[in-house]
Coordinates of C-alpha atoms and ligand atoms in Angstrom, one line a residue:
M1 CA 109.3 -17.0 -67.4
I2 CA 112.2 -15.8 -69.6
D3 CA 112.7 -17.9 -72.7
K4 CA 116.4 -17.4 -73.2
Q5 CA 116.9 -19.6 -76.2
T6 CA 114.4 -17.9 -78.6
R7 CA 113.8 -14.4 -77.2
I8 CA 116.2 -11.6 -77.4
K9 CA 117.0 -9.8 -74.1
I10 CA 117.9 -6.2 -74.1
A11 CA 119.1 -4.4 -71.0
I12 CA 118.2 -0.8 -70.7
Q13 CA 118.2 1.8 -67.9
K14 CA 115.2 1.5 -65.6
S15 CA 114.7 5.1 -64.8
G16 CA 117.1 7.9 -65.7
R17 CA 118.4 10.1 -68.4
L18 CA 118.6 7.4 -71.0
T19 CA 115.3 5.5 -70.4
E20 CA 113.0 7.6 -72.5
H21 CA 115.4 7.8 -75.5
S22 CA 116.2 4.1 -75.4
L23 CA 112.5 3.1 -75.4
A24 CA 111.8 5.6 -78.2
L25 CA 114.6 4.1 -80.3
L26 CA 113.2 0.6 -79.8
E27 CA 109.7 1.8 -80.6
R28 CA 111.0 3.4 -83.8
C29 CA 112.4 0.0 -84.7
G30 CA 108.8 -1.2 -84.5
L31 CA 108.8 -2.8 -81.1
K32 CA 105.5 -2.9 -79.2
Y33 CA 105.7 -4.1 -75.6
T34 CA 103.8 -4.5 -72.4
R35 CA 105.5 -3.9 -69.1
G36 CA 105.2 -6.7 -66.6
R37 CA 103.6 -6.3 -63.2
D38 CA 106.9 -6.0 -61.5
Q39 CA 108.0 -3.4 -64.0
L40 CA 111.4 -5.0 -64.4
I41 CA 110.7 -6.8 -67.6
A42 CA 108.7 -5.7 -70.6
Y43 CA 107.6 -8.3 -73.1
G44 CA 107.7 -7.6 -76.8
E45 CA 104.3 -8.3 -78.4
N46 CA 105.3 -8.2 -82.1
M47 CA 108.9 -9.3 -81.9
P48 CA 110.7 -12.0 -79.9
V49 CA 112.3 -9.2 -77.8
D50 CA 112.1 -8.7 -74.0
L51 CA 113.4 -5.6 -72.2
L52 CA 115.2 -5.8 -68.8
F53 CA 115.0 -2.6 -66.8
V54 CA 118.1 -2.2 -64.6
R55 CA 120.5 0.4 -63.3
D56 CA 122.8 1.6 -66.0
D57 CA 125.8 0.4 -64.0
D58 CA 124.6 -3.2 -64.2
I59 CA 124.1 -3.2 -68.0
P60 CA 127.7 -4.1 -69.1
G61 CA 127.8 -7.0 -66.6
L62 CA 124.5 -8.4 -67.8
V63 CA 125.7 -8.4 -71.4
R64 CA 129.2 -9.6 -70.6
D65 CA 127.6 -12.6 -68.7
D66 CA 125.3 -13.2 -71.7
I67 CA 122.2 -12.8 -69.5
C68 CA 121.2 -10.2 -72.1
D69 CA 122.1 -10.3 -75.8
L70 CA 122.2 -6.5 -76.1
G71 CA 122.5 -3.6 -73.8
I72 CA 122.2 0.2 -74.1
A73 CA 124.3 2.4 -71.8
G74 CA 126.5 5.4 -71.8
L75 CA 130.0 5.0 -73.2
N76 CA 131.3 6.3 -69.8
I77 CA 129.8 3.2 -68.1
V78 CA 130.7 0.8 -70.9
E79 CA 134.3 1.9 -71.0
E80 CA 134.6 2.0 -67.2
K81 CA 133.4 -1.5 -66.8
R82 CA 135.5 -2.7 -69.8
L83 CA 138.6 -1.4 -68.0
Q84 CA 137.5 -3.1 -64.8
F85 CA 137.0 -6.4 -66.6
K86 CA 140.4 -6.0 -68.2
D87 CA 142.0 -5.5 -64.8
A88 CA 140.3 -8.7 -63.7
G89 CA 141.9 -10.5 -66.7
I90 CA 138.8 -10.5 -68.9
E91 CA 139.4 -9.1 -72.4
D92 CA 136.7 -8.1 -74.8
P93 CA 133.7 -8.5 -72.4
Y94 CA 131.3 -7.3 -75.1
T95 CA 131.2 -5.9 -78.6
Q96 CA 130.4 -2.2 -79.1
V97 CA 128.0 -2.3 -82.0
C98 CA 127.2 1.4 -82.6
A99 CA 126.8 4.8 -81.1
L100 CA 123.2 6.0 -80.7
D101 CA 123.6 9.8 -80.7
Y102 CA 121.8 10.6 -77.4
G103 CA 123.0 10.9 -73.8
H104 CA 125.9 13.1 -74.9
C105 CA 128.3 14.2 -72.1
R106 CA 132.0 14.4 -71.4
L107 CA 134.2 13.2 -68.6
S108 CA 136.3 16.2 -67.6
F109 CA 138.6 17.3 -64.8
G110 CA 137.3 20.0 -62.6
Y111 CA 139.5 22.4 -60.6
P112 CA 138.2 24.4 -57.6
E113 CA 138.3 28.0 -58.5
D114 CA 139.9 29.0 -55.2
G115 CA 142.4 26.1 -55.3
P116 CA 146.0 26.1 -56.5
I117 CA 145.7 23.4 -59.2
K118 CA 145.0 24.7 -62.7
S119 CA 145.8 21.7 -65.0
I120 CA 146.7 18.0 -65.1
K121 CA 150.3 19.0 -65.1
E122 CA 150.0 19.8 -61.4
L123 CA 148.3 16.6 -60.4
N124 CA 151.3 14.6 -59.1
G125 CA 150.7 13.6 -55.5
K126 CA 147.2 15.1 -55.5
R127 CA 143.8 13.5 -54.9
V128 CA 141.2 13.1 -57.7
A129 CA 137.6 12.4 -56.8
T130 CA 135.6 10.5 -59.4
S131 CA 132.9 7.9 -60.1
Y132 CA 135.0 6.6 -63.0
P133 CA 138.2 5.3 -61.2
A134 CA 139.2 2.9 -64.0
I135 CA 139.0 5.5 -66.8
V136 CA 140.8 8.1 -64.7
K137 CA 143.5 5.7 -63.6
D138 CA 144.0 4.6 -67.2
F139 CA 144.3 8.2 -68.3
L140 CA 146.7 9.1 -65.4
V141 CA 148.9 6.1 -66.2
T142 CA 149.2 7.0 -69.9
Q143 CA 150.1 10.6 -69.0
G144 CA 152.7 9.4 -66.4
I145 CA 150.9 11.2 -63.6
D146 CA 151.0 9.8 -60.1
A147 CA 147.8 10.9 -58.4
E148 CA 145.5 9.2 -55.8
I149 CA 142.0 8.3 -56.9
V150 CA 139.2 8.8 -54.4
E151 CA 136.1 7.0 -55.5
F152 CA 132.7 8.7 -55.1
S153 CA 129.5 7.1 -56.3
G154 CA 127.7 10.4 -56.7
A155 CA 127.9 14.1 -55.8
V156 CA 131.6 14.1 -56.8
E157 CA 131.5 17.9 -57.1
I158 CA 131.3 18.4 -53.4
A159 CA 134.4 16.3 -52.7
P160 CA 136.8 19.3 -52.7
S161 CA 134.7 21.4 -50.3
L162 CA 134.5 18.3 -48.0
G163 CA 138.3 18.2 -48.0
R164 CA 138.2 14.7 -49.6
A165 CA 140.0 15.6 -52.8
D166 CA 141.9 18.4 -54.5
V167 CA 140.3 18.1 -57.9
I168 CA 137.5 16.1 -59.5
C169 CA 136.9 14.2 -62.7
D170 CA 133.2 14.0 -63.5
L171 CA 130.5 14.0 -66.2
V172 CA 129.5 17.3 -67.6
S173 CA 126.8 18.2 -70.1
T174 CA 125.8 21.9 -69.7
G175 CA 128.5 22.6 -67.1
T176 CA 126.1 24.3 -64.7
T177 CA 126.8 21.8 -61.9
M178 CA 130.5 22.5 -61.9
I179 CA 129.9 26.3 -62.0
A180 CA 127.4 26.1 -59.2
N181 CA 130.1 24.4 -57.1
K182 CA 132.8 26.9 -58.0
I183 CA 134.7 24.4 -60.0
R184 CA 136.3 25.3 -63.4
E185 CA 136.0 22.6 -66.1
G186 CA 139.4 21.5 -67.3
E187 CA 140.7 18.8 -69.7
T188 CA 138.1 16.3 -71.1
I189 CA 139.3 12.7 -71.1
L190 CA 136.3 11.0 -72.6
E191 CA 133.5 12.2 -75.0
S192 CA 130.5 10.0 -74.2
E193 CA 127.2 9.1 -75.7
C194 CA 124.8 6.2 -75.5
V195 CA 126.1 3.0 -77.2
L196 CA 124.7 -0.4 -78.1
I197 CA 126.7 -3.4 -76.8
Q198 CA 126.3 -7.0 -77.7
T199 CA 127.1 -10.3 -75.9
P200 CA 130.6 -11.8 -76.6
V201 CA 128.9 -15.2 -77.0
D202 CA 127.6 -16.4 -80.4
I203 CA 123.9 -15.7 -80.6
P204 CA 121.9 -18.9 -81.0
E205 CA 120.5 -19.7 -84.4
E206 CA 116.9 -19.2 -83.3
K207 CA 117.6 -15.6 -82.3
R208 CA 120.1 -14.7 -85.0
E209 CA 117.7 -13.6 -87.6
W210 CA 115.8 -11.2 -85.3
V211 CA 119.0 -9.8 -83.8
D212 CA 120.2 -9.0 -87.4
R213 CA 116.9 -7.4 -88.2
L214 CA 116.9 -5.3 -85.1
L215 CA 120.4 -4.1 -85.7
Q216 CA 119.5 -3.3 -89.3
R217 CA 116.5 -1.3 -88.1
I218 CA 118.6 0.6 -85.5
E219 CA 121.0 1.4 -88.3
G220 CA 118.0 2.6 -90.4
V221 CA 116.8 4.8 -87.5
M222 CA 120.3 6.2 -87.1
A223 CA 120.7 6.8 -90.8
V224 CA 117.6 9.0 -91.1
R225 CA 118.2 11.1 -87.9
E226 CA 119.1 14.2 -89.9
S227 CA 117.8 13.0 -93.3
K228 CA 115.3 15.1 -95.2
Y229 CA 113.5 14.4 -98.4
I230 CA 113.7 17.5 -100.6
M231 CA 111.4 18.2 -103.5
M232 CA 111.6 21.1 -105.9
H233 CA 110.9 22.3 -109.4
A234 CA 114.0 23.5 -111.3
P235 CA 115.2 24.5 -114.7
R236 CA 116.8 21.5 -116.4
D237 CA 119.9 23.5 -117.3
A238 CA 120.4 24.4 -113.6
L239 CA 120.7 20.8 -112.5
P240 CA 124.5 20.6 -112.2
R241 CA 124.5 23.7 -109.9
I242 CA 121.5 22.4 -107.9
K243 CA 123.2 19.0 -107.3
A244 CA 126.3 20.7 -106.1
L245 CA 124.3 22.6 -103.5
L246 CA 122.6 19.6 -101.9
P247 CA 124.2 18.6 -98.6
G248 CA 125.0 14.8 -98.3
A249 CA 122.7 14.0 -101.1
E250 CA 122.3 10.7 -103.1
S251 CA 121.7 10.9 -106.8
P252 CA 118.4 12.8 -107.3
T253 CA 115.3 11.5 -109.1
I254 CA 114.5 13.8 -112.0
L255 CA 110.9 13.7 -113.1
P256 CA 109.2 15.5 -116.1
L257 CA 106.7 18.2 -115.3
E258 CA 103.4 18.3 -117.2
G259 CA 103.2 21.0 -119.9
T260 CA 106.9 22.0 -119.9
T261 CA 110.2 20.6 -121.2
D262 CA 112.7 23.0 -119.7
R263 CA 111.6 22.6 -116.0
V264 CA 111.7 19.3 -114.0
A265 CA 110.8 18.0 -110.6
V266 CA 113.8 17.0 -108.5
H267 CA 113.4 14.6 -105.5
V268 CA 116.4 13.8 -103.3
V269 CA 117.3 12.4 -99.9
C270 CA 119.8 14.5 -98.0
R271 CA 121.7 12.8 -95.2
E272 CA 122.7 16.0 -93.5
Y273 CA 120.9 18.9 -91.8
V274 CA 119.3 21.2 -94.4
F275 CA 119.8 24.8 -93.5
W276 CA 117.7 27.8 -94.6
E277 CA 120.9 29.1 -96.4
T278 CA 120.9 26.0 -98.6
L279 CA 117.2 26.5 -99.6
E280 CA 117.9 30.2 -100.4
A281 CA 120.9 29.2 -102.5
L282 CA 118.7 26.6 -104.3
K283 CA 116.1 29.3 -105.0
A284 CA 118.8 31.6 -106.3
A285 CA 119.9 28.8 -108.6
G286 CA 116.4 28.8 -110.1
A287 CA 114.6 26.2 -108.0
S288 CA 111.0 26.9 -106.9
S289 CA 108.2 25.1 -104.9
L290 CA 110.8 23.8 -102.5
L291 CA 109.6 21.3 -99.9
V292 CA 111.7 19.7 -97.1
V293 CA 110.1 16.8 -95.3
P294 CA 111.5 14.5 -92.5
V295 CA 112.3 10.9 -93.3
E296 CA 110.9 8.4 -90.9
K297 CA 112.4 5.1 -91.9
M298 CA 115.1 4.0 -94.3
L299 CA 116.2 0.5 -95.4
A300 CA 119.3 0.5 -97.5
Ligands
LIG1 O1 120.0 4.7 -61.5 P1 121.0 4.6 -62.5 O2 122.4 4.1 -61.9 O3 120.6 3.8 -63.7 O4 121.2 6.1 -63.0 P2 122.4 7.1 -62.8 O5 122.0 8.1 -61.8 O6 123.8 6.5 -62.7 O7 122.5 7.8 -64.3 P3 121.8 9.0 -64.9 O8 120.4 8.7 -65.3 O9 122.0 10.3 -64.2 O10 122.7 9.1 -66.2 C1 122.7 8.1 -67.2 C2 123.8 8.4 -68.2 O11 123.4 9.6 -68.9 C3 125.2 8.6 -67.7 O12 125.9 7.4 -67.5 C4 125.8 9.4 -68.9 O13 126.1 8.5 -70.0 C5 124.6 10.2 -69.5 N1 124.7 11.6 -69.1 C6 124.5 12.6 -70.0 C7 124.9 12.2 -67.9 C8 124.8 13.6 -68.1 N2 124.6 13.8 -69.4 C9 125.0 14.5 -66.9 N3 125.0 15.7 -67.1 N4 125.1 11.7 -66.7 C10 125.2 12.5 -65.6 N5 125.2 13.9 -65.7 C11 125.3 14.6 -64.4 C12 126.6 15.5 -64.3 O14 127.7 14.8 -63.8 C13 126.1 16.6 -63.3 O15 126.2 16.1 -62.0 O16 124.3 15.5 -64.3 C14 124.6 16.7 -63.6 C15 124.2 17.9 -64.5 O17 125.2 18.1 -65.4 P4 125.5 19.6 -66.0 O18 126.9 19.6 -66.6 O19 124.4 19.8 -67.1 O20 125.3 20.6 -64.9
LIG2 ZN1 124.2 4.6 -62.6

């Protein structure tokens, strides 16, 4: 039995490209869960959080209807459904809380290599096959292009060879699917990644504190994605140069070293990727015993 008043419901993809990443994110937020016998719901053991496993296309609707407090889906789906809701007179169906940095892809036009159309400038009066009719329509309208949209729920890339469309507009990540179907990728109309959305309805008092905690933990997980903790020994007089070399660093902690006054230990969190070149530059500036370790959690 689902206790809607006190337990947070999160809709995630049941099985697909986003499932593993979404579960890993929630686990990194500390969630432990058992999956129910029907596999459609997982009950949180250590937090008042339950997971609903559904098709990604259903996630925006579940959040918009406040069946779920939160949902995790690709921006492509979140934006497509938002435009569909808007068409039906429903504004702001959910709040987009943050991007989650996985599930990256782009929605791009694709032109058959042996066809006459080479760019969106030639789309007037033509047919575009897509699984994202609302996003494509919105784009065509803003560009003043009058093209027909042919909706496909999958295998969009075969539409031109079936004679159902002149061009396509589909998700691309590596681009191999378009190439394999002799389609050239053209203009990108949406850069997508997985996003977290929240119900438009005020979250009941009983759940508020845990929702806030969860959002703060997600923020913490996101913040440390590329963060590294760097430790080194350095000459005290090289500190200004060393500080300038550290990428996205907060103020370092400077600690005395036993038995010397001119060398110190420097500890610092860097928020950006640390390249070998940076370490080599630090060494050239006088640093030694350089250690770079990953950061697991951060609470600002
Ligand atoms: O069953 P359900 O409806 O939940 O799953 P689904 O089949 O609709 O979705 P799924 O699991 O395929 O994708 C879920 C989400 O992953 C999408 O909504 C996107 O936000 C994101 N994503 C990231 C992608 C891709 N990358 C991607 N490459 N979704 C689809 N593709 C397709 C692409 O269109 C092509 O057909 O995968 C194929 C391979 O792409 P290339 O460019 O690497 O060849
Ligand atoms: Zn889907």
